[in-house]
Short mmCIF file of C-alpha atoms and ligand atoms in Angstrom, two decimals:
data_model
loop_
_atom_site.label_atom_id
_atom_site.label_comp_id
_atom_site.label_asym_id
_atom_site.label_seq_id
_atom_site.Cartn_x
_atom_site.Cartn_y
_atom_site.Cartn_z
CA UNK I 135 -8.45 -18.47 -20.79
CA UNK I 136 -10.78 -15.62 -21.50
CA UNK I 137 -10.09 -12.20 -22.43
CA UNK I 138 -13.14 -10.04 -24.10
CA UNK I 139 -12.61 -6.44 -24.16
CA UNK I 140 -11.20 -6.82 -20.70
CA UNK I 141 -13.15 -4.28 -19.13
CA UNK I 142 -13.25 -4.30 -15.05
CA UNK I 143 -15.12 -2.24 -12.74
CA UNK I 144 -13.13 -2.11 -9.70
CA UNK I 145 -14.74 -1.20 -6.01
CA UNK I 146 -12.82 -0.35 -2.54
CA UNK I 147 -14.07 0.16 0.47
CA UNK I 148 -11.47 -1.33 2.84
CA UNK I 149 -10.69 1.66 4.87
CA UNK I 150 -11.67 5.41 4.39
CA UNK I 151 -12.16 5.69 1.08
CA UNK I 152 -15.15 4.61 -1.26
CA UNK I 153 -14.23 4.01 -4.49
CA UNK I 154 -14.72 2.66 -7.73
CA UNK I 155 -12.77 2.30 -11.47
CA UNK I 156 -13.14 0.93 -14.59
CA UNK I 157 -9.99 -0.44 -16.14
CA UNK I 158 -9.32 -2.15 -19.49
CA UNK I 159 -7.32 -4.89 -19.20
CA UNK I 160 -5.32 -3.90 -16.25
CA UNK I 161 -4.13 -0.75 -17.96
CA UNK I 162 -6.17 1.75 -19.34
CA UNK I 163 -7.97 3.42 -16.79
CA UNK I 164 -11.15 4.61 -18.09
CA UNK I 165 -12.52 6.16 -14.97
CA UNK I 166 -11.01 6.39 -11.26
CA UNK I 167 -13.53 7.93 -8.16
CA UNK I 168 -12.56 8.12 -4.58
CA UNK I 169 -15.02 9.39 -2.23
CA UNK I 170 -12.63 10.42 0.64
CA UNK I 171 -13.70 10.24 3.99
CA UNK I 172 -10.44 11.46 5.56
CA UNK I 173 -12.37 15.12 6.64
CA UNK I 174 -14.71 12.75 8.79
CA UNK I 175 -12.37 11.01 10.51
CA UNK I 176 -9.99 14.00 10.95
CA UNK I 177 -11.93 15.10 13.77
CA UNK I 178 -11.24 11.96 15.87
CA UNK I 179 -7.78 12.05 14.35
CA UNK I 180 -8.11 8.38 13.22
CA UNK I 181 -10.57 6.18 11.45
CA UNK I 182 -13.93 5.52 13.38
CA UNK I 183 -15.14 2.17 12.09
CA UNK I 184 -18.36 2.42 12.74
CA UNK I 185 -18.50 5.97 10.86
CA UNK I 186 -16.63 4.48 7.94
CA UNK I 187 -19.28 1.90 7.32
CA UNK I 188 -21.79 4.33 7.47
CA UNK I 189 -20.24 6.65 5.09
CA UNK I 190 -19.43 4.03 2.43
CA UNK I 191 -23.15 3.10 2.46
CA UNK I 192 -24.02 6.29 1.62
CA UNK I 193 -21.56 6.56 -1.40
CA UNK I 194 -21.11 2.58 -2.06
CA UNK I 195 -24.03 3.97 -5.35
CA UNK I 196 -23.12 7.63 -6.19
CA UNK I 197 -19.65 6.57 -6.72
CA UNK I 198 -19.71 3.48 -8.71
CA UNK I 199 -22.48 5.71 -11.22
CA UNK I 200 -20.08 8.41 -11.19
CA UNK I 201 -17.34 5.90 -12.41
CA UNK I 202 -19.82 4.46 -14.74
CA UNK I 203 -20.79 7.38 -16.25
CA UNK I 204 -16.93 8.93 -16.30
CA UNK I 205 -16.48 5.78 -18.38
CA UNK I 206 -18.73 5.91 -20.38
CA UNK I 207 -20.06 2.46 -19.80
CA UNK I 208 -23.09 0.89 -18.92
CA UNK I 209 -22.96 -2.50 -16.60
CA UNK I 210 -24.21 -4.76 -19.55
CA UNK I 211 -20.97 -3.98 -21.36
CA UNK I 212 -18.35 -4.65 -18.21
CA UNK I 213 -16.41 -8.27 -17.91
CA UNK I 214 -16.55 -8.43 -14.64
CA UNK I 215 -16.79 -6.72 -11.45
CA UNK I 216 -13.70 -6.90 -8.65
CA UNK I 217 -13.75 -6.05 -5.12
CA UNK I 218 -11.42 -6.34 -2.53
CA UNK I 219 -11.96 -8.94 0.03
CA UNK I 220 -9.36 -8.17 2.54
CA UNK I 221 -7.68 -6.85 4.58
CA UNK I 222 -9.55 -4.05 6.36
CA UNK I 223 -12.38 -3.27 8.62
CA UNK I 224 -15.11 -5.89 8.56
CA UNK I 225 -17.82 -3.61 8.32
CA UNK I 226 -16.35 -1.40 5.75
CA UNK I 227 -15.43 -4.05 4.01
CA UNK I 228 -18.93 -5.59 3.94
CA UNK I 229 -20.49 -3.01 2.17
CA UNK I 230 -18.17 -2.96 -1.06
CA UNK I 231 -18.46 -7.41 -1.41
CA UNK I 232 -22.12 -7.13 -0.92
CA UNK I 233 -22.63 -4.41 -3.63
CA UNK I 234 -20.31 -5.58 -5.80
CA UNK I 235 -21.83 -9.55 -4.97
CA UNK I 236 -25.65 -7.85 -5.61
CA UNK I 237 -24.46 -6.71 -8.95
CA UNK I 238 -22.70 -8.92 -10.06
CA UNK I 239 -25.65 -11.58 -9.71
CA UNK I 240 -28.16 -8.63 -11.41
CA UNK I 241 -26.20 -8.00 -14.24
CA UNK I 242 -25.26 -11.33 -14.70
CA UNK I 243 -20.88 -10.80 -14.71
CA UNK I 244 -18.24 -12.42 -13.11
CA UNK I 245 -17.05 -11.61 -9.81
CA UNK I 246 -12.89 -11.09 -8.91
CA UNK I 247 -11.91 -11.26 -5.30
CA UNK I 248 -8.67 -9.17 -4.87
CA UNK I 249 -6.71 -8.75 -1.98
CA UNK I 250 -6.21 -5.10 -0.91
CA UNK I 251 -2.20 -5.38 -0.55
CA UNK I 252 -1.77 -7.04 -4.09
CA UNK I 253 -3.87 -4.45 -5.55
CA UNK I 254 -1.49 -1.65 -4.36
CA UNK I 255 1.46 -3.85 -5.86
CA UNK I 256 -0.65 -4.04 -9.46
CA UNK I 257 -1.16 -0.02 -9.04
CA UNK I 258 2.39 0.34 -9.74
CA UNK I 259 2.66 -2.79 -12.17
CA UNK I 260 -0.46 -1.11 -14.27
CA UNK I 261 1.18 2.35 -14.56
CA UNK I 262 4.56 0.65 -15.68
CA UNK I 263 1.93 -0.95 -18.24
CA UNK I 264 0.82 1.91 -19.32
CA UNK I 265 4.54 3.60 -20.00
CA UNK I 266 5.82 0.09 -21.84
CA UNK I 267 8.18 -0.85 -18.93
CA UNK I 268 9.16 -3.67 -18.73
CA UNK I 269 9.88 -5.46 -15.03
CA UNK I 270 12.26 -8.53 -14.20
CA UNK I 271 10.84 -10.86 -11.89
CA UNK I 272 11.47 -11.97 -8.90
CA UNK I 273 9.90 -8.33 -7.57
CA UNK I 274 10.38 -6.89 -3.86
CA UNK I 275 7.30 -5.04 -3.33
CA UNK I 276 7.50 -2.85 -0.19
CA UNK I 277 3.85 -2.14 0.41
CA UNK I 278 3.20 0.69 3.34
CA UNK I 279 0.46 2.46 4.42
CA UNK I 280 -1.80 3.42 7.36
CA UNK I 281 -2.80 -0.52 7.72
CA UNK I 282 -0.05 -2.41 6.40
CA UNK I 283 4.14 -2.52 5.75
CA UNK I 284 4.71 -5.46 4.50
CA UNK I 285 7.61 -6.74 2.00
CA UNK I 286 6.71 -9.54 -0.90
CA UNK I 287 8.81 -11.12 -3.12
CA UNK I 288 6.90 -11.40 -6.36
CA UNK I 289 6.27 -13.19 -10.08
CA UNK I 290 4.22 -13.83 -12.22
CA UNK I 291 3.21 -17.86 -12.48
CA UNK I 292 5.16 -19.01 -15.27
CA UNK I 293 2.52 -22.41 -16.57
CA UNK I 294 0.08 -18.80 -17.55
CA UNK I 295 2.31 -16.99 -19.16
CA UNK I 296 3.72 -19.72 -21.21
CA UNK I 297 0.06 -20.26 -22.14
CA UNK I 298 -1.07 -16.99 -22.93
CA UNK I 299 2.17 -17.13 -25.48
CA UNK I 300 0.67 -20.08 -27.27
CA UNK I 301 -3.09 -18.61 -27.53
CA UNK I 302 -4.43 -16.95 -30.00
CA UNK I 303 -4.41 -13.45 -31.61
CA UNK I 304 -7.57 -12.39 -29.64
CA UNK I 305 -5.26 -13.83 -26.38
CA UNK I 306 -2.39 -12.23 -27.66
CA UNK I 307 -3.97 -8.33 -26.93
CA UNK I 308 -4.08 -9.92 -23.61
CA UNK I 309 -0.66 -10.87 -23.23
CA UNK I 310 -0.25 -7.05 -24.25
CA UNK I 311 -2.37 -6.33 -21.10
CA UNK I 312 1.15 -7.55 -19.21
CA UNK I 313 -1.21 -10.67 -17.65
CA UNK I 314 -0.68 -14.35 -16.30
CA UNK I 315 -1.37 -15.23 -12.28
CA UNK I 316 0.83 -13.62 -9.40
CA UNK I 317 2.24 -15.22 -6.44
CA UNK I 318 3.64 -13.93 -3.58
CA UNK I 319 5.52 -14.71 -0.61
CA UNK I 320 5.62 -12.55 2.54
CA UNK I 321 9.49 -12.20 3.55
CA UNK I 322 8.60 -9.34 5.84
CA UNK I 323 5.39 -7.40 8.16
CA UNK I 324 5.47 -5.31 10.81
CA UNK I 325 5.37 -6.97 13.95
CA UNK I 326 3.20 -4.47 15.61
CA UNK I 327 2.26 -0.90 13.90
CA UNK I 328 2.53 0.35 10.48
CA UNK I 329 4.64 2.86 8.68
CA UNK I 330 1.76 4.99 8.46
CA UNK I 331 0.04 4.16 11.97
CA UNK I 332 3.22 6.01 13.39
CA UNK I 333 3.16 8.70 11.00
CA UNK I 334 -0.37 9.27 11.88
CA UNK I 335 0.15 9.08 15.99
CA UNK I 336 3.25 11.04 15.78
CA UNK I 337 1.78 13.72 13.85
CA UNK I 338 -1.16 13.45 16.56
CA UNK I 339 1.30 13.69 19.56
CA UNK I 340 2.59 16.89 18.04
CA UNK I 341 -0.57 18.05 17.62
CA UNK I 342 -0.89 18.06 13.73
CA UNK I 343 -3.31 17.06 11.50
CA UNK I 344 -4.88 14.20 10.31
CA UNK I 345 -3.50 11.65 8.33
CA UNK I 346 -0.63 12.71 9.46
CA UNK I 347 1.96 11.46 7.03
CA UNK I 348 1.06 14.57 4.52
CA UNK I 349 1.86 16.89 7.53
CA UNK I 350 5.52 15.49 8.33
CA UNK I 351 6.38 14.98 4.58
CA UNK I 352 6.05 18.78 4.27
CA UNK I 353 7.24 20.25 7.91
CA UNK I 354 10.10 17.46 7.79
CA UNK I 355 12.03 19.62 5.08
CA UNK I 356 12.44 22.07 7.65
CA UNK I 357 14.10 20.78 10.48
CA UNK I 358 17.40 18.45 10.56
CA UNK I 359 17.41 15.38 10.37
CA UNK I 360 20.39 14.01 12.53
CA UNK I 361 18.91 16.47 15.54
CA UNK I 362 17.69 13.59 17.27
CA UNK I 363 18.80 9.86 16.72
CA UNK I 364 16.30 7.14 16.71
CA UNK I 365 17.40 3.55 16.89
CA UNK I 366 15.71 0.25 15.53
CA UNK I 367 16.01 -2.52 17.12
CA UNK I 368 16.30 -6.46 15.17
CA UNK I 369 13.65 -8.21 15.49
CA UNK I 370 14.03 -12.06 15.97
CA UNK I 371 13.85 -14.46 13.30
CA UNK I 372 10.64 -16.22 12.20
CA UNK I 373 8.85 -19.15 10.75
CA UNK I 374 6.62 -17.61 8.02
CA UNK I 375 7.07 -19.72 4.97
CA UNK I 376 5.19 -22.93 3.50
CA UNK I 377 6.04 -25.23 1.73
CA UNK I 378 3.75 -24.54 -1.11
CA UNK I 379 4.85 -21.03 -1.14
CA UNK I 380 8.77 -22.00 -1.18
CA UNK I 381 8.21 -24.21 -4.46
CA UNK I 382 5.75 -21.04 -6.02
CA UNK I 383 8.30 -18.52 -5.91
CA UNK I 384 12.47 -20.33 -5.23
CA UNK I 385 14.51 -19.70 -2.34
CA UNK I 386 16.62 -17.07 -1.72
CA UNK I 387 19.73 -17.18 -4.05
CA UNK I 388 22.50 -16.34 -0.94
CA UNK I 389 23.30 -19.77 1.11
CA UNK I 390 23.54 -17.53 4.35
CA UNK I 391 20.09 -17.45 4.35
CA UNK I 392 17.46 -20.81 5.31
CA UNK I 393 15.28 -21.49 3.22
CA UNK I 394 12.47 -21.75 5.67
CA UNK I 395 12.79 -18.33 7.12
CA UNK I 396 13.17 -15.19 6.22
CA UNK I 397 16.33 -14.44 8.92
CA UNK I 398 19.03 -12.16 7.51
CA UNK I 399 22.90 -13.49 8.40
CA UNK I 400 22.99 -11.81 11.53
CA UNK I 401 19.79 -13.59 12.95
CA UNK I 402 17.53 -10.99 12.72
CA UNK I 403 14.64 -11.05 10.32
CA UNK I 404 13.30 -8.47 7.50
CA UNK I 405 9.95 -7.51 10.10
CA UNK I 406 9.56 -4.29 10.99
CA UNK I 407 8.55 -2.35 14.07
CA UNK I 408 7.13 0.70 14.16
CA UNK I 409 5.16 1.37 17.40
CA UNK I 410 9.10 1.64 19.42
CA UNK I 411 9.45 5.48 17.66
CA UNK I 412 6.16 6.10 18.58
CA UNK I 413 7.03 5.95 22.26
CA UNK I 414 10.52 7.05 21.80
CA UNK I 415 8.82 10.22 20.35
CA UNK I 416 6.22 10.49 23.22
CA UNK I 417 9.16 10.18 25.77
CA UNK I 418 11.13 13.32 23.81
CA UNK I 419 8.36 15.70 24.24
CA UNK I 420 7.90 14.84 27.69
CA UNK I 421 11.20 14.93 28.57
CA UNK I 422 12.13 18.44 26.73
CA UNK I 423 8.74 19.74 27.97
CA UNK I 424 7.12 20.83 25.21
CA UNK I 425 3.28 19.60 25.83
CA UNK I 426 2.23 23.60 25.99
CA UNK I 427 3.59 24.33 22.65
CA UNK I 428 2.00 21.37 21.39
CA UNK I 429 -1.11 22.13 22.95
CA UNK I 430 -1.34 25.80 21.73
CA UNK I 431 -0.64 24.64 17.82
CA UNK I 432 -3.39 22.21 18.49
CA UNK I 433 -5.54 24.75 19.75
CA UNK I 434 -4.42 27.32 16.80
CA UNK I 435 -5.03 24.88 14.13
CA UNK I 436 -8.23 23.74 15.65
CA UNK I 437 -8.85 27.49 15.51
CA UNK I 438 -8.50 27.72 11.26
CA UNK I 439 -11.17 26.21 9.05
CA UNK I 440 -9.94 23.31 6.77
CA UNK I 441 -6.12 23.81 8.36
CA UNK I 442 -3.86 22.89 6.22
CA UNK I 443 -0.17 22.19 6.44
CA UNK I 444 1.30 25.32 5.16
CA UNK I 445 -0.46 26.92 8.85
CA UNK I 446 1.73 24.80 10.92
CA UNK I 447 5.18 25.47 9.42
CA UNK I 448 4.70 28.54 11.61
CA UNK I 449 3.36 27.12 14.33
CA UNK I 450 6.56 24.77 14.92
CA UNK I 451 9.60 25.88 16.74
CA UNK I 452 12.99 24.34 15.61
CA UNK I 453 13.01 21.68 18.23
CA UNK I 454 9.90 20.48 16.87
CA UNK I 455 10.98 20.79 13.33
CA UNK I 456 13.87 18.75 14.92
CA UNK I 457 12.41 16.31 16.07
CA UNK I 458 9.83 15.89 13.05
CA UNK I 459 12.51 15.82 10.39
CA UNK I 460 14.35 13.32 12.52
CA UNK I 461 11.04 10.41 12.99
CA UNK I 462 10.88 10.63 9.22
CA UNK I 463 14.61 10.19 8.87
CA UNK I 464 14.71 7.44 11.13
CA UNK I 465 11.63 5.55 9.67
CA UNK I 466 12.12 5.98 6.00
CA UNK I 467 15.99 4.92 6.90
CA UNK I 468 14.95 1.71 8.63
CA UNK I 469 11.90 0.80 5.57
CA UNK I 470 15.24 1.47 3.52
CA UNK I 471 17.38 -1.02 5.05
CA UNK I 472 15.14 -3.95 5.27
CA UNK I 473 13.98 -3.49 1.56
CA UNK I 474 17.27 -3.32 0.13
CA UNK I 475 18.58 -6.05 2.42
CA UNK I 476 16.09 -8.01 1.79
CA UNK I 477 16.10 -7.30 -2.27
CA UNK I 478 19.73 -8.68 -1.90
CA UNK I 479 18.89 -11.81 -0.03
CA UNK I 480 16.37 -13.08 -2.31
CA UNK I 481 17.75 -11.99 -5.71
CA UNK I 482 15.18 -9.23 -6.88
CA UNK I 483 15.62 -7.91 -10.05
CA UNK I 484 13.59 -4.67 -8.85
CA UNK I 485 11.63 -3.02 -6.18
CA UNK I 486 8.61 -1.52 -6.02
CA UNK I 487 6.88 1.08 -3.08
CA UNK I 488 3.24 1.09 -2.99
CA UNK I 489 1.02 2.30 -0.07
CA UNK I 490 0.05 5.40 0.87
CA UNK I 491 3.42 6.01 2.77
CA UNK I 492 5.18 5.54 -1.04
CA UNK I 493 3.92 9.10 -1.37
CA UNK I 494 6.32 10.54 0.60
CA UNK I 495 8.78 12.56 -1.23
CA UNK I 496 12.10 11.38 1.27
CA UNK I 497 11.13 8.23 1.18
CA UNK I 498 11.20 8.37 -2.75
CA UNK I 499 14.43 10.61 -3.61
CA UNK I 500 16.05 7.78 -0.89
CA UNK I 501 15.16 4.94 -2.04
CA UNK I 502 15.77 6.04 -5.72
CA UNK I 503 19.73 7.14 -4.53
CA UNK I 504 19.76 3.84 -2.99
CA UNK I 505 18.62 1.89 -6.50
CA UNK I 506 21.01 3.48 -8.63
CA UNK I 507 24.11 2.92 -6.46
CA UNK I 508 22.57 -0.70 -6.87
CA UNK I 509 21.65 -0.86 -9.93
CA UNK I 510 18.35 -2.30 -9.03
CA UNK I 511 15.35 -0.69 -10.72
CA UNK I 512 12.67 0.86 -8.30
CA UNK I 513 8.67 2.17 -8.90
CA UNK I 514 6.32 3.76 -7.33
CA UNK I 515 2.93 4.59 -8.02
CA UNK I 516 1.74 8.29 -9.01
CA UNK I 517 0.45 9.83 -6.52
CA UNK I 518 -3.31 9.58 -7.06
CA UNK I 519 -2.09 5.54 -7.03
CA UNK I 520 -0.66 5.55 -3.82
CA UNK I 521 -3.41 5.89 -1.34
CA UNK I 522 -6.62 3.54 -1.64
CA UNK I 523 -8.39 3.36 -5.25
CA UNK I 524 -10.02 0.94 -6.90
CA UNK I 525 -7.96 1.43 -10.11
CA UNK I 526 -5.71 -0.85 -8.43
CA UNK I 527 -8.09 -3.45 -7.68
CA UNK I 528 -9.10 -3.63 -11.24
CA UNK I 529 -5.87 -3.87 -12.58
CA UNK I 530 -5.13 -6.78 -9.65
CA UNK I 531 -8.15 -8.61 -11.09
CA UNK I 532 -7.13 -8.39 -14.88
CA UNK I 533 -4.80 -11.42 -14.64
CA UNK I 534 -7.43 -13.43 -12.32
CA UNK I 535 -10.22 -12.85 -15.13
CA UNK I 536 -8.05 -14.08 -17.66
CA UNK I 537 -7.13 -16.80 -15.55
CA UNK I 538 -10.57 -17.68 -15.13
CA UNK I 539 -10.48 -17.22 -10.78
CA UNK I 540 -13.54 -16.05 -9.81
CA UNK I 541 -15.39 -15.85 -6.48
CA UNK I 542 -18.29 -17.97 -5.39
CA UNK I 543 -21.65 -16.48 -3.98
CA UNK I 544 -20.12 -17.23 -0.40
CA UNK I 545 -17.60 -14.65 -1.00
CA UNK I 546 -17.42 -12.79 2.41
CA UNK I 547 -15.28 -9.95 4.23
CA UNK I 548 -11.94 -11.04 5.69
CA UNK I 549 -10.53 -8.33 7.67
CA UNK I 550 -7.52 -10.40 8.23
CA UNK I 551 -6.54 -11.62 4.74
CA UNK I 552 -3.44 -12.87 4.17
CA UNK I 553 -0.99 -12.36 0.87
CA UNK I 554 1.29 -14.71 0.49
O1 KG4 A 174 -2.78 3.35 1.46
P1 KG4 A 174 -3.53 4.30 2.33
O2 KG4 A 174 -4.33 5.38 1.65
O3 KG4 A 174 -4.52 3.56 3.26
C1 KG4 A 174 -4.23 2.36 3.90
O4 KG4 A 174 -4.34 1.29 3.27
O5 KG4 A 174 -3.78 2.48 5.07
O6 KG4 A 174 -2.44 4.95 3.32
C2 KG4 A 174 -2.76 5.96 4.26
C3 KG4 A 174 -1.50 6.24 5.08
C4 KG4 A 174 -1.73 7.17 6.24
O7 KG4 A 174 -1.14 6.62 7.40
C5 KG4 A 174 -1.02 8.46 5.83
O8 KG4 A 174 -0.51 9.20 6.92
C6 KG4 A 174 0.09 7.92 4.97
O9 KG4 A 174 -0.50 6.85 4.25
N1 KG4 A 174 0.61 8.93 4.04
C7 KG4 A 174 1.88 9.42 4.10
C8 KG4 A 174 1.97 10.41 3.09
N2 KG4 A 174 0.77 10.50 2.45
C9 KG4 A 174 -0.05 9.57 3.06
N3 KG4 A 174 2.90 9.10 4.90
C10 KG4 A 174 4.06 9.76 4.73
N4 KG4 A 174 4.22 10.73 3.80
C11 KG4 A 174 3.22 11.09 2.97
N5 KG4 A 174 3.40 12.05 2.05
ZN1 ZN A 175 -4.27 0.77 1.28
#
């Protein structure tokens, strides 16, 4: 078990955003970039892949100085150097392992391999680090963003912790750290887009901005949201455990559940779906004709330089502000009911919401009401933690370096990577 002075330079460049931290022992964050891309891609109103690539290229070295420098540090005196491996676009992807794999090999450190989902679990777990809070395993981590909504159940591996208990007193400012191995299990994805995908393509329908979650978060508060009622349907049940994952993390704690699936008592499972509102949407505007309003706010915003949400409020009629406020009811009601049913099922002692989506401020005032009439504890990151950062990848890799799990030199992209 290692531990040093458990400094990690974290890099990210799995979507839209280049970035790089350095993090002491997956808790003190010594420096955090993000070169965002999102005014790019806004003009396309989604991410261009190929653009993407290009872009972290040209900031892959201008950010990770920048983060250098903010720390303080030079590379001789870092532990190691994490990057996240998956999931994402390939090419985007690509350029963060091969800088990171280039200097690691110059500079002679370590190299962590993190996966992009687990680091926006550990971006919550770091800042309830950093505040002393203490969380009861098993976790539900809802993670949702642009890419992803998936649900985990979550602990820490117990054979690590017991050791780093036993170590010494140098091992014992690592235990501090809040360290030992994860492992996951996947009790729940989307079966076809994410949370954030239909935030984004609603918010394009209606001719808002891009992302478009920020938009609807903020233009949501004035409509009503019971104007319009969007319905979810269950999803059937699923093989998605393995054996090696059931005897890593135990079964659910309810008998009305198998333990080989992850089917709720009714049949139905803990997936989402999220590209059903999307059409349902599409289908209301066409419907109540409003395609020439929509155009002529698209136009109008197109119109302003660096629009930003505050010009739409008055560009939206009440039907609109309807029909906005009743998407994000529906959605963040349906992420609701599949996390807390789920939480339930498989005896968590707490939730946490990660992602980009966990920004949203219904979402959060909801799912906090919902806790506390359970009793079940629930975090989410600050806001500069819940979009992409490599803060979070640093702090994902503290518990690998200690571990000793690094990559090889045949570390490569995988734009499909797996958690759990
Ligand atoms: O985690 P993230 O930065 O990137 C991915 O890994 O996808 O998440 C970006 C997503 C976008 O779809 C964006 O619309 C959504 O997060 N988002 C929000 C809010 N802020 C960002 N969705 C709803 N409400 C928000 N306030
Ligand atoms: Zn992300």
């Amino acid at each position: 078990m290692r531990s040093g002075s458990g400094l990690i330079l974290g890099i990210e460049s799995s979507c839209d955003e280049t970035a790089a931290a350095v993090v002491r022992k997956g808790s003190e964050v010594l420096a955090n970039v993000v070169a965002s891309q999102i005014a790019l891609h806004a003009n396309y109103g989604g991410v261009v892949p190929e653009l993407a690539s290009r872009e972290h290229l040209r900031n892959i070295v201008p950010v990770v100085r920048a983060a250098m420098a903010q720390a303080g540090l030079g590379f001789a005196e870092l532990d190691a150097i994490a990057v996240t491996e998956g999931p994402g676009l390939a090419g985007a992807l690509l350029v963060g392992i091969t800088y990171a794999k280039a200097l690691a090999l110059g500079v002679g450190k370590p190299l962590i391999a993190v996966n992009h989902l687990e680091g926006h679990i550990h971006a919550v777990l770091m800042e309830a680090r950093q505040k002393d809070e203490a969380m009861e395993m098993p976790l539900l981590a809802l993670v949702v963003s642009g890419g992803h909504t998936h649900l985990y159940l979550a602990e820490q591996r117990q054979s690590l912790a017991a050791e780093i208990v036993n170590s010494t007193h140098d091992d014992k400012a690592v235990m501090d750290g809040g360290t030992s191995s994860w492992r996951y299990r996947n009790v729940g994805r989307t079966v076809d887009d994410a949370a954030g995908e239909a935030y984004d393509k609603v918010a394009k329908l209606l001719g808002l901005g891009y992302p478009g979650g920020p938009w609807i978060d903020v233009l949501a508060k004035h409509g009503n949201p019971r104007a319009v009622e969007f319905k979810f349907g269950q999803i059937k049940a699923r093989r998605v455990t393995t054996s090696i994952e059931e005897k890593q993390i135990p079964p659910p704690s309810t008998s009305s559940v198998c333990g080989m699936t992850n089917k709720k008592t009714d049949g139905s499972t803990f997936d989402f779906s999220f590209s059903g509102i999307k059409t349902a949407v599409l289908r209301y505007i066409q419907t109540h004709g409003m395609a020439e309003l929509i155009a002529a706010r698209r136009k109008a915003l197109a119109e302003i330089e660096g629009a930003k949400v505050a010009d739409a409020v008055g560009l939206c009629d009440a039907q609109t502000l309807d029909l906005i406020a009743s998407f994000q009811f529906a959605v963040v009601g349906n992420l609701m009911r599949q996390t807390f049913a789920a939480a339930e099922v498989f005896g968590a002692r707490g939730i946490v919401v990660s992602g980009g989506v966990s920004a949203n401020s219904e979402l959060r005032w909801r799912f906090a009401e919902q806790a506390a009439r359970r009793r079940l504890p629930v975090a989410f990151p600050t806001m500069a933690m819940s979009t992409d950062n490599a803060a979070m990848i640093a702090a994902a890799a503290w518990s690998k370096f200690v571990a000793g799990e690094f990559a090889g030199e045949g570390l490569v992209a995988t734009p499909q990577l797996k958690l759990g």
